[in-house]
Amino acid sequence: MIIQLKKDISDKQKDALIAEVQQTGYKITEVKTQLGDYLIGIGKKDFDIRKIGQKEGIQDIHIVSDEYKLVSKKWKVAPTTIDLGDGICIKDGDMAIIAGPCSIESEDQIRKVIGHLKENNIKMMRGGVFKPRSSPYAFRGLGLDGLKLWYELAQEAGIKIVTEVMQVSQIEEMYPYVDIYQVGARNTQNFNLLDELGKVDKAVMIKRGISGTIEELLQSAEYVFSGGNEKLILCERGIRTYERASRNTLDLNAVPILKAKSHLPVIVDPSHGIGLREYVTQMALAGVMAGADGIIYETHEIPEKAYSDGQQTLDFGQSGLLSDCIRKTFDMRKSFDLL
C-alpha cells in the first residue's frame, strides 16, 4: 500500500500510524521526496484501508498490487509533468522533441547544432560527454570540460541539456550543468547509481535495458523515486533480439503499456531503436502514433564524420523535416483522440 502523508503531520501522529500499520503485518518504509512524504507498506495479508484512511495526517491511501509502487498508475492516476523551467515541459498531452549528436565533439559542433535546433524550435539538446563504448579504443567523450562548454552555449540559446551519467562520482560534478540526467541502457540496473540519483532534485530519464523487460524498467524507476526523486522519465530505446537486420528492435508495444502502467512520461528513441538512418523517421512517427510524450533522436551536420553512431544519425536537413513531421503527426494523433 501507499500512504501519502499531509505536510503538517506531527511526529507523534506519524509514529502512531506506522505502529498501527505494522501491527497488521505490513513492513513500512518511509520515502521522502522533493514533492511529498510517503509510507510504503509491503505485506500479503488482506487489509481494509478504511480502518486507517480517516486518521489524522493522512492525505491519501491506496492498495497497489504491483511490485513497483510509487511509479504505478494504480496510485497516481494523473500523469506526471516534468517542468524544466522557462516554459519547457515533458508531459502528457504534449510532444517533446529532444535532438542532438551522439557525442559532443567540439565548440564548433555545439554551435552548429544549437543553431539548427533554434531554427526548428527544438528546446532540448541531447549529447554525450561521457560515452560508454563497446570498444575501449573508440572516442569516449570530452568529459566535464566539454559539458561546461556545452552548458555555457546552451544557456545563451535557452536550450536544455540532456546527457548521460555513467557513475556515481559524476553526479555531483555534473549537477550544475545538466537539466536531465540520462541513465543509459547499460546502466539501467546499476542500482548504486539509481539510488544516488534519487537524492538529486533534477529530472532523470531512464532508458530501457539492452535486453530489459518493461517490468525491469519500471523497477529501475522505482529505485530513483523511492530514493527521493519524483522527476522521472521513461525511455523506450529498443531491445536486443535475435533479429540482425537492425541494430535493435524498437518495441513500440512498450509505449501504450507503459502509459497504462505508470503515470510517468514516456519518450521514444528511434535512433538507437533501429540504428539505421534511413528508417529513423518512420520509427519516430510510429512512436508518436503509439502514444509517446516525446521523441529523442540523433542529428549532426555531417553524420558520416560524426565521432560515434553516424550510421543512425540524421543530417540537419533530415532532422528539420522530421521535427516538422513529428508535430504534424502529433496533431493528427490528437484529432483521432488517441492521446
mmCIF file of C-alpha atoms in Angstrom:
data_model
loop_
_atom_site.group_PDB
_atom_site.id
_atom_site.type_symbol
_atom_site.label_atom_id
_atom_site.label_comp_id
_atom_site.label_asym_id
_atom_site.label_seq_id
_atom_site.Cartn_x
_atom_site.Cartn_y
_atom_site.Cartn_z
ATOM 1 C CA MET A 1 0.000 0.000 0.000
ATOM 2 C CA ILE A 2 0.974 3.657 -0.364
ATOM 3 C CA ILE A 3 0.058 6.168 2.317
ATOM 4 C CA GLN A 4 0.614 9.778 1.304
ATOM 5 C CA LEU A 5 1.130 11.936 4.369
ATOM 6 C CA LYS A 6 -0.008 15.508 4.888
ATOM 7 C CA LYS A 7 2.774 18.076 5.082
ATOM 8 C CA ASP A 8 1.744 19.149 8.584
ATOM 9 C CA ILE A 9 1.636 15.654 10.121
ATOM 10 C CA SER A 10 3.311 15.577 13.533
ATOM 11 C CA ASP A 11 5.989 13.060 14.506
ATOM 12 C CA LYS A 12 3.617 11.665 17.126
ATOM 13 C CA GLN A 13 0.871 11.102 14.552
ATOM 14 C CA LYS A 14 3.328 9.501 12.144
ATOM 15 C CA ASP A 15 4.777 7.155 14.754
ATOM 16 C CA ALA A 16 1.293 6.064 15.822
ATOM 17 C CA LEU A 17 0.271 5.446 12.232
ATOM 18 C CA ILE A 18 3.394 3.378 11.498
ATOM 19 C CA ALA A 19 2.853 1.290 14.632
ATOM 20 C CA GLU A 20 -0.771 0.575 13.713
ATOM 21 C CA VAL A 21 0.083 -0.495 10.157
ATOM 22 C CA GLN A 22 2.940 -2.684 11.382
ATOM 23 C CA GLN A 23 0.523 -4.478 13.721
ATOM 24 C CA THR A 24 -1.330 -5.716 10.616
ATOM 25 C CA GLY A 25 1.838 -7.496 9.440
ATOM 26 C CA TYR A 26 2.952 -4.902 6.916
ATOM 27 C CA LYS A 27 6.576 -3.776 6.723
ATOM 28 C CA ILE A 28 6.788 0.022 6.458
ATOM 29 C CA THR A 29 9.370 2.055 4.530
ATOM 30 C CA GLU A 30 9.267 5.835 4.724
ATOM 31 C CA VAL A 31 10.014 7.727 1.499
ATOM 32 C CA LYS A 32 10.622 11.475 1.389
ATOM 33 C CA THR A 33 10.817 13.214 -1.977
ATOM 34 C CA GLN A 34 11.027 16.818 -3.134
ATOM 35 C CA LEU A 35 7.241 16.732 -3.590
ATOM 36 C CA GLY A 36 5.865 14.632 -0.736
ATOM 37 C CA ASP A 37 6.206 12.163 2.150
ATOM 38 C CA TYR A 38 5.006 8.575 1.802
ATOM 39 C CA LEU A 39 4.776 5.357 3.771
ATOM 40 C CA ILE A 40 5.184 2.236 1.617
ATOM 41 C CA GLY A 41 3.619 -0.855 3.174
ATOM 42 C CA ILE A 42 4.687 -4.297 1.959
ATOM 43 C CA GLY A 43 2.661 -7.317 3.056
ATOM 44 C CA LYS A 44 0.436 -10.134 1.837
ATOM 45 C CA LYS A 45 -2.308 -10.011 4.413
ATOM 46 C CA ASP A 46 -5.697 -8.652 3.326
ATOM 47 C CA PHE A 47 -6.146 -5.248 4.873
ATOM 48 C CA ASP A 48 -9.098 -2.882 4.920
ATOM 49 C CA ILE A 49 -7.553 0.551 4.336
ATOM 50 C CA ARG A 50 -10.712 2.208 5.638
ATOM 51 C CA LYS A 51 -9.544 1.318 9.141
ATOM 52 C CA ILE A 52 -6.803 3.925 8.966
ATOM 53 C CA GLY A 53 -7.808 6.043 5.970
ATOM 54 C CA GLN A 54 -9.544 8.680 8.101
ATOM 55 C CA LYS A 55 -6.758 9.103 10.633
ATOM 56 C CA GLU A 56 -5.171 12.493 11.135
ATOM 57 C CA GLY A 57 -2.156 13.242 9.000
ATOM 58 C CA ILE A 58 -3.160 11.043 6.030
ATOM 59 C CA GLN A 59 -3.723 12.781 2.706
ATOM 60 C CA ASP A 60 -4.370 9.670 0.610
ATOM 61 C CA ILE A 61 -4.085 5.893 0.797
ATOM 62 C CA HIS A 62 -4.117 3.219 -1.905
ATOM 63 C CA ILE A 63 -3.585 -0.503 -2.248
ATOM 64 C CA VAL A 64 -1.067 -1.140 -5.066
ATOM 65 C CA SER A 65 -0.555 -4.756 -6.052
ATOM 66 C CA ASP A 66 2.300 -4.047 -8.497
ATOM 67 C CA GLU A 67 5.843 -4.833 -7.371
ATOM 68 C CA TYR A 68 6.672 -1.231 -8.250
ATOM 69 C CA LYS A 69 4.560 1.094 -6.124
ATOM 70 C CA LEU A 70 5.390 4.767 -6.447
ATOM 71 C CA VAL A 71 5.662 4.806 -10.248
ATOM 72 C CA SER A 72 2.415 2.855 -10.636
ATOM 73 C CA LYS A 73 -0.693 4.399 -12.132
ATOM 74 C CA LYS A 74 -2.749 2.437 -9.610
ATOM 75 C CA TRP A 75 -1.661 5.002 -7.038
ATOM 76 C CA LYS A 76 -1.344 8.204 -9.054
ATOM 77 C CA VAL A 77 -3.788 8.425 -11.928
ATOM 78 C CA ALA A 78 -2.887 11.956 -13.030
ATOM 79 C CA PRO A 79 0.119 11.979 -15.398
ATOM 80 C CA THR A 80 3.375 13.405 -14.075
ATOM 81 C CA THR A 81 4.686 16.593 -15.675
ATOM 82 C CA ILE A 82 8.428 17.247 -15.829
ATOM 83 C CA ASP A 83 8.923 21.017 -15.653
ATOM 84 C CA LEU A 84 12.412 22.070 -16.751
ATOM 85 C CA GLY A 85 11.747 25.768 -16.355
ATOM 86 C CA ASP A 86 11.419 28.546 -18.931
ATOM 87 C CA GLY A 87 8.134 27.066 -20.113
ATOM 88 C CA ILE A 88 9.790 23.806 -21.238
ATOM 89 C CA CYS A 89 7.974 20.671 -20.070
ATOM 90 C CA ILE A 90 7.702 16.972 -20.829
ATOM 91 C CA LYS A 91 4.144 15.922 -20.185
ATOM 92 C CA ASP A 92 1.091 14.008 -21.279
ATOM 93 C CA GLY A 93 -0.877 15.812 -23.973
ATOM 94 C CA ASP A 94 2.201 17.457 -25.467
ATOM 95 C CA MET A 95 5.073 16.384 -27.732
ATOM 96 C CA ALA A 96 8.621 16.993 -26.534
ATOM 97 C CA ILE A 97 11.416 16.902 -29.115
ATOM 98 C CA ILE A 98 14.986 16.266 -27.991
ATOM 99 C CA ALA A 99 17.710 16.232 -30.641
ATOM 100 C CA GLY A 100 21.467 16.424 -30.902
ATOM 101 C CA PRO A 101 24.596 14.422 -31.655
ATOM 102 C CA CYS A 102 25.569 11.114 -30.146
ATOM 103 C CA SER A 103 28.774 12.714 -28.815
ATOM 104 C CA ILE A 104 29.726 16.284 -28.009
ATOM 105 C CA GLU A 105 32.842 16.801 -30.153
ATOM 106 C CA SER A 106 33.854 20.482 -30.242
ATOM 107 C CA GLU A 107 32.730 24.072 -29.690
ATOM 108 C CA ASP A 108 32.095 24.493 -33.415
ATOM 109 C CA GLN A 109 29.890 21.395 -33.477
ATOM 110 C CA ILE A 110 27.900 22.566 -30.443
ATOM 111 C CA ARG A 111 27.270 25.966 -32.007
ATOM 112 C CA LYS A 112 26.084 24.445 -35.277
ATOM 113 C CA VAL A 113 23.733 22.001 -33.558
ATOM 114 C CA ILE A 114 22.280 24.728 -31.336
ATOM 115 C CA GLY A 115 21.727 26.902 -34.407
ATOM 116 C CA HIS A 116 19.900 24.048 -36.097
ATOM 117 C CA LEU A 117 17.729 23.410 -33.031
ATOM 118 C CA LYS A 118 16.778 27.072 -32.724
ATOM 119 C CA GLU A 119 15.823 27.193 -36.422
ATOM 120 C CA ASN A 120 13.415 24.325 -35.794
ATOM 121 C CA ASN A 121 12.096 25.461 -32.400
ATOM 122 C CA ILE A 122 13.612 22.492 -30.557
ATOM 123 C CA LYS A 123 14.244 23.389 -26.928
ATOM 124 C CA MET A 124 16.171 20.340 -25.664
ATOM 125 C CA MET A 125 19.540 19.052 -26.837
ATOM 126 C CA ARG A 126 20.903 15.582 -26.296
ATOM 127 C CA GLY A 127 24.581 14.660 -26.434
ATOM 128 C CA GLY A 128 27.183 12.576 -24.648
ATOM 129 C CA VAL A 129 30.241 13.861 -22.830
ATOM 130 C CA PHE A 130 30.896 10.575 -21.027
ATOM 131 C CA LYS A 131 30.450 7.827 -23.604
ATOM 132 C CA PRO A 132 30.097 4.109 -22.772
ATOM 133 C CA ARG A 133 31.587 2.480 -25.859
ATOM 134 C CA SER A 134 31.773 -1.198 -26.757
ATOM 135 C CA SER A 135 35.407 -0.726 -27.774
ATOM 136 C CA PRO A 136 37.910 0.832 -25.331
ATOM 137 C CA TYR A 137 39.649 2.435 -28.341
ATOM 138 C CA ALA A 138 36.598 4.375 -29.572
ATOM 139 C CA PHE A 139 36.005 8.060 -28.784
ATOM 140 C CA ARG A 140 34.736 8.263 -25.204
ATOM 141 C CA GLY A 141 33.704 11.905 -24.883
ATOM 142 C CA LEU A 142 35.074 15.307 -23.882
ATOM 143 C CA GLY A 143 34.212 14.812 -20.214
ATOM 144 C CA LEU A 144 33.372 17.553 -17.743
ATOM 145 C CA ASP A 145 35.204 20.293 -19.642
ATOM 146 C CA GLY A 146 33.063 19.537 -22.684
ATOM 147 C CA LEU A 147 29.918 19.674 -20.563
ATOM 148 C CA LYS A 148 30.852 23.077 -19.125
ATOM 149 C CA LEU A 149 31.422 24.479 -22.614
ATOM 150 C CA TRP A 150 28.152 22.996 -23.846
ATOM 151 C CA TYR A 151 26.277 24.425 -20.856
ATOM 152 C CA GLU A 152 27.608 27.928 -21.478
ATOM 153 C CA LEU A 153 26.493 27.886 -25.109
ATOM 154 C CA ALA A 154 23.153 26.210 -24.385
ATOM 155 C CA GLN A 155 22.340 28.721 -21.651
ATOM 156 C CA GLU A 156 22.825 31.600 -24.083
ATOM 157 C CA ALA A 157 20.415 29.946 -26.509
ATOM 158 C CA GLY A 158 17.762 28.885 -23.983
ATOM 159 C CA ILE A 159 18.391 25.197 -24.712
ATOM 160 C CA LYS A 160 18.029 22.481 -22.046
ATOM 161 C CA ILE A 161 20.703 19.770 -21.748
ATOM 162 C CA VAL A 162 20.079 16.003 -21.688
ATOM 163 C CA THR A 163 23.224 13.936 -21.142
ATOM 164 C CA GLU A 164 24.260 10.564 -19.778
ATOM 165 C CA VAL A 165 25.684 9.988 -16.323
ATOM 166 C CA MET A 166 27.690 6.772 -16.086
ATOM 167 C CA GLN A 167 28.783 6.502 -12.470
ATOM 168 C CA VAL A 168 28.007 7.807 -9.010
ATOM 169 C CA SER A 169 31.098 10.014 -8.829
ATOM 170 C CA GLN A 170 29.908 12.042 -11.847
ATOM 171 C CA ILE A 171 26.525 13.068 -10.414
ATOM 172 C CA GLU A 172 27.696 15.926 -8.209
ATOM 173 C CA GLU A 173 30.181 17.393 -10.690
ATOM 174 C CA MET A 174 27.600 17.308 -13.492
ATOM 175 C CA TYR A 175 24.771 18.749 -11.403
ATOM 176 C CA PRO A 176 25.218 22.478 -12.176
ATOM 177 C CA TYR A 177 25.331 21.852 -15.923
ATOM 178 C CA VAL A 178 22.529 19.380 -16.738
ATOM 179 C CA ASP A 179 18.753 19.619 -16.920
ATOM 180 C CA ILE A 180 18.078 15.900 -17.382
ATOM 181 C CA TYR A 181 20.401 13.117 -16.280
ATOM 182 C CA GLN A 182 20.181 10.224 -18.725
ATOM 183 C CA VAL A 183 20.674 6.673 -17.453
ATOM 184 C CA GLY A 184 21.785 4.647 -20.450
ATOM 185 C CA ALA A 185 20.757 1.121 -21.366
ATOM 186 C CA ARG A 186 23.958 -0.344 -19.891
ATOM 187 C CA ASN A 187 23.256 1.284 -16.517
ATOM 188 C CA THR A 188 19.527 0.685 -16.171
ATOM 189 C CA GLN A 189 20.185 -1.836 -13.404
ATOM 190 C CA ASN A 190 23.148 -0.049 -11.847
ATOM 191 C CA PHE A 191 21.322 0.194 -8.540
ATOM 192 C CA ASN A 192 24.013 2.209 -6.778
ATOM 193 C CA LEU A 193 23.702 4.857 -9.498
ATOM 194 C CA LEU A 194 19.888 4.797 -9.321
ATOM 195 C CA ASP A 195 19.955 5.158 -5.530
ATOM 196 C CA GLU A 196 22.185 8.223 -5.759
ATOM 197 C CA LEU A 197 20.055 9.817 -8.490
ATOM 198 C CA GLY A 198 17.190 9.533 -6.030
ATOM 199 C CA LYS A 199 18.976 12.129 -3.914
ATOM 200 C CA VAL A 200 19.123 14.876 -6.560
ATOM 201 C CA ASP A 201 16.446 17.412 -7.410
ATOM 202 C CA LYS A 202 16.768 17.171 -11.188
ATOM 203 C CA ALA A 203 14.962 15.127 -13.798
ATOM 204 C CA VAL A 204 16.225 11.638 -14.633
ATOM 205 C CA MET A 205 15.464 9.825 -17.897
ATOM 206 C CA ILE A 206 15.913 6.067 -17.643
ATOM 207 C CA LYS A 207 16.438 4.118 -20.838
ATOM 208 C CA ARG A 208 15.225 0.561 -21.091
ATOM 209 C CA GLY A 209 17.978 -2.022 -20.683
ATOM 210 C CA ILE A 210 19.502 -3.683 -23.724
ATOM 211 C CA SER A 211 17.556 -6.869 -23.009
ATOM 212 C CA GLY A 212 15.377 -5.465 -20.258
ATOM 213 C CA THR A 213 11.694 -6.079 -19.712
ATOM 214 C CA ILE A 214 9.055 -3.412 -19.187
ATOM 215 C CA GLU A 215 8.765 -4.543 -15.566
ATOM 216 C CA GLU A 216 12.501 -4.111 -15.049
ATOM 217 C CA LEU A 217 12.388 -0.583 -16.466
ATOM 218 C CA LEU A 218 9.603 0.326 -14.045
ATOM 219 C CA GLN A 219 11.508 -1.212 -11.142
ATOM 220 C CA SER A 220 14.557 0.879 -12.070
ATOM 221 C CA ALA A 221 12.390 3.996 -11.947
ATOM 222 C CA GLU A 222 11.073 2.843 -8.571
ATOM 223 C CA TYR A 223 14.625 2.875 -7.206
ATOM 224 C CA VAL A 224 15.023 6.553 -8.075
ATOM 225 C CA PHE A 225 11.562 7.542 -6.804
ATOM 226 C CA SER A 226 11.980 5.635 -3.525
ATOM 227 C CA GLY A 227 15.326 7.381 -3.084
ATOM 228 C CA GLY A 228 13.570 10.751 -3.066
ATOM 229 C CA ASN A 229 13.320 11.965 -6.676
ATOM 230 C CA GLU A 230 9.922 12.056 -8.396
ATOM 231 C CA LYS A 231 11.166 13.780 -11.563
ATOM 232 C CA LEU A 232 11.339 10.715 -13.782
ATOM 233 C CA ILE A 233 11.020 9.961 -17.491
ATOM 234 C CA LEU A 234 10.895 6.510 -19.111
ATOM 235 C CA CYS A 235 12.569 5.888 -22.473
ATOM 236 C CA GLU A 236 11.960 3.045 -24.917
ATOM 237 C CA ARG A 237 15.156 2.730 -26.976
ATOM 238 C CA GLY A 238 14.894 -0.747 -28.444
ATOM 239 C CA ILE A 239 15.909 -4.124 -27.104
ATOM 240 C CA ARG A 240 18.288 -6.805 -28.321
ATOM 241 C CA THR A 241 16.534 -9.717 -30.021
ATOM 242 C CA TYR A 242 17.604 -12.443 -32.440
ATOM 243 C CA GLU A 243 16.925 -10.063 -35.352
ATOM 244 C CA ARG A 244 20.094 -8.813 -37.075
ATOM 245 C CA ALA A 245 18.607 -6.653 -39.844
ATOM 246 C CA SER A 246 18.620 -3.664 -37.458
ATOM 247 C CA ARG A 247 20.775 -2.626 -34.512
ATOM 248 C CA ASN A 248 17.944 -3.229 -32.042
ATOM 249 C CA THR A 249 14.239 -3.990 -32.134
ATOM 250 C CA LEU A 250 12.258 -0.868 -31.220
ATOM 251 C CA ASP A 251 9.463 -2.211 -29.010
ATOM 252 C CA LEU A 252 6.630 0.217 -29.646
ATOM 253 C CA ASN A 253 4.319 -2.157 -27.762
ATOM 254 C CA ALA A 254 6.036 -0.761 -24.683
ATOM 255 C CA VAL A 255 4.683 2.759 -25.193
ATOM 256 C CA PRO A 256 0.945 2.179 -24.574
ATOM 257 C CA ILE A 257 1.762 -0.474 -21.971
ATOM 258 C CA LEU A 258 3.994 1.901 -20.007
ATOM 259 C CA LYS A 259 1.409 4.665 -20.317
ATOM 260 C CA ALA A 260 -1.205 2.284 -18.902
ATOM 261 C CA LYS A 261 1.002 1.024 -16.067
ATOM 262 C CA SER A 262 2.704 4.259 -14.958
ATOM 263 C CA HIS A 263 1.986 7.943 -14.503
ATOM 264 C CA LEU A 264 5.481 8.844 -15.774
ATOM 265 C CA PRO A 265 6.038 10.383 -19.228
ATOM 266 C CA VAL A 266 7.346 8.072 -21.958
ATOM 267 C CA ILE A 267 9.927 9.055 -24.591
ATOM 268 C CA VAL A 268 10.875 7.027 -27.695
ATOM 269 C CA ASP A 269 14.425 6.874 -29.115
ATOM 270 C CA PRO A 270 14.196 5.709 -32.754
ATOM 271 C CA SER A 271 17.899 6.337 -33.462
ATOM 272 C CA HIS A 272 19.069 3.600 -31.109
ATOM 273 C CA GLY A 273 15.824 1.697 -31.575
ATOM 274 C CA ILE A 274 16.578 0.775 -35.178
ATOM 275 C CA GLY A 275 20.124 2.028 -35.667
ATOM 276 C CA LEU A 276 19.732 2.778 -39.389
ATOM 277 C CA ARG A 277 19.407 6.373 -40.572
ATOM 278 C CA GLU A 278 17.048 5.621 -43.437
ATOM 279 C CA TYR A 279 14.392 4.234 -41.065
ATOM 280 C CA VAL A 280 14.663 6.632 -38.119
ATOM 281 C CA THR A 281 11.942 8.975 -39.407
ATOM 282 C CA GLN A 282 9.381 6.194 -39.886
ATOM 283 C CA MET A 283 10.018 4.772 -36.428
ATOM 284 C CA ALA A 284 9.900 8.213 -34.812
ATOM 285 C CA LEU A 285 6.491 8.900 -36.314
ATOM 286 C CA ALA A 286 5.313 5.420 -35.340
ATOM 287 C CA GLY A 287 6.379 6.270 -31.785
ATOM 288 C CA VAL A 288 4.277 9.423 -31.874
ATOM 289 C CA MET A 289 1.222 7.472 -33.006
ATOM 290 C CA ALA A 290 1.884 4.811 -30.353
ATOM 291 C CA GLY A 291 1.267 7.487 -27.723
ATOM 292 C CA ALA A 292 4.740 8.724 -26.744
ATOM 293 C CA ASP A 293 5.095 12.016 -24.894
ATOM 294 C CA GLY A 294 8.268 12.848 -26.787
ATOM 295 C CA ILE A 295 10.908 11.750 -29.288
ATOM 296 C CA ILE A 296 14.673 11.835 -28.766
ATOM 297 C CA TYR A 297 16.889 11.368 -31.804
ATOM 298 C CA GLU A 298 20.406 11.999 -33.083
ATOM 299 C CA THR A 299 21.422 14.705 -35.541
ATOM 300 C CA HIS A 300 24.774 16.006 -36.819
ATOM 301 C CA GLU A 301 25.764 18.431 -39.559
ATOM 302 C CA ILE A 302 27.661 15.672 -41.412
ATOM 303 C CA PRO A 303 26.738 12.265 -39.924
ATOM 304 C CA GLU A 304 29.435 10.496 -41.920
ATOM 305 C CA LYS A 305 32.029 12.498 -39.984
ATOM 306 C CA ALA A 306 30.440 12.015 -36.553
ATOM 307 C CA TYR A 307 32.754 10.572 -33.900
ATOM 308 C CA SER A 308 30.139 7.952 -32.992
ATOM 309 C CA ASP A 309 26.894 6.394 -34.272
ATOM 310 C CA GLY A 310 26.952 8.182 -37.623
ATOM 311 C CA GLN A 311 25.028 5.343 -39.259
ATOM 312 C CA GLN A 312 21.909 6.170 -37.205
ATOM 313 C CA THR A 313 22.272 9.962 -37.168
ATOM 314 C CA LEU A 314 20.205 12.360 -39.311
ATOM 315 C CA ASP A 315 21.757 15.337 -41.071
ATOM 316 C CA PHE A 316 20.275 18.766 -40.396
ATOM 317 C CA GLY A 317 18.009 18.659 -43.425
ATOM 318 C CA GLN A 318 16.559 15.304 -42.398
ATOM 319 C CA SER A 319 16.262 16.471 -38.802
ATOM 320 C CA GLY A 320 14.374 19.626 -39.726
ATOM 321 C CA LEU A 321 11.952 17.607 -41.818
ATOM 322 C CA LEU A 322 11.484 15.076 -39.007
ATOM 323 C CA SER A 323 10.751 17.720 -36.365
ATOM 324 C CA ASP A 324 8.073 19.187 -38.625
ATOM 325 C CA CYS A 325 6.605 15.729 -39.301
ATOM 326 C CA ILE A 326 6.603 14.898 -35.577
ATOM 327 C CA ARG A 327 4.478 17.947 -34.843
ATOM 328 C CA LYS A 328 2.089 17.274 -37.718
ATOM 329 C CA THR A 329 1.757 13.614 -36.737
ATOM 330 C CA PHE A 330 1.066 14.606 -33.144
ATOM 331 C CA ASP A 331 -1.670 16.978 -34.314
ATOM 332 C CA MET A 332 -3.126 14.090 -36.310
ATOM 333 C CA ARG A 333 -2.996 11.861 -33.238
ATOM 334 C CA LYS A 334 -4.883 14.461 -31.222
ATOM 335 C CA SER A 335 -7.525 14.743 -33.934
ATOM 336 C CA PHE A 336 -8.051 10.986 -33.695
ATOM 337 C CA ASP A 337 -8.445 11.346 -29.908
ATOM 338 C CA LEU A 338 -5.611 8.851 -29.378
ATOM 339 C CA LEU A 339 -3.877 10.708 -26.536
#
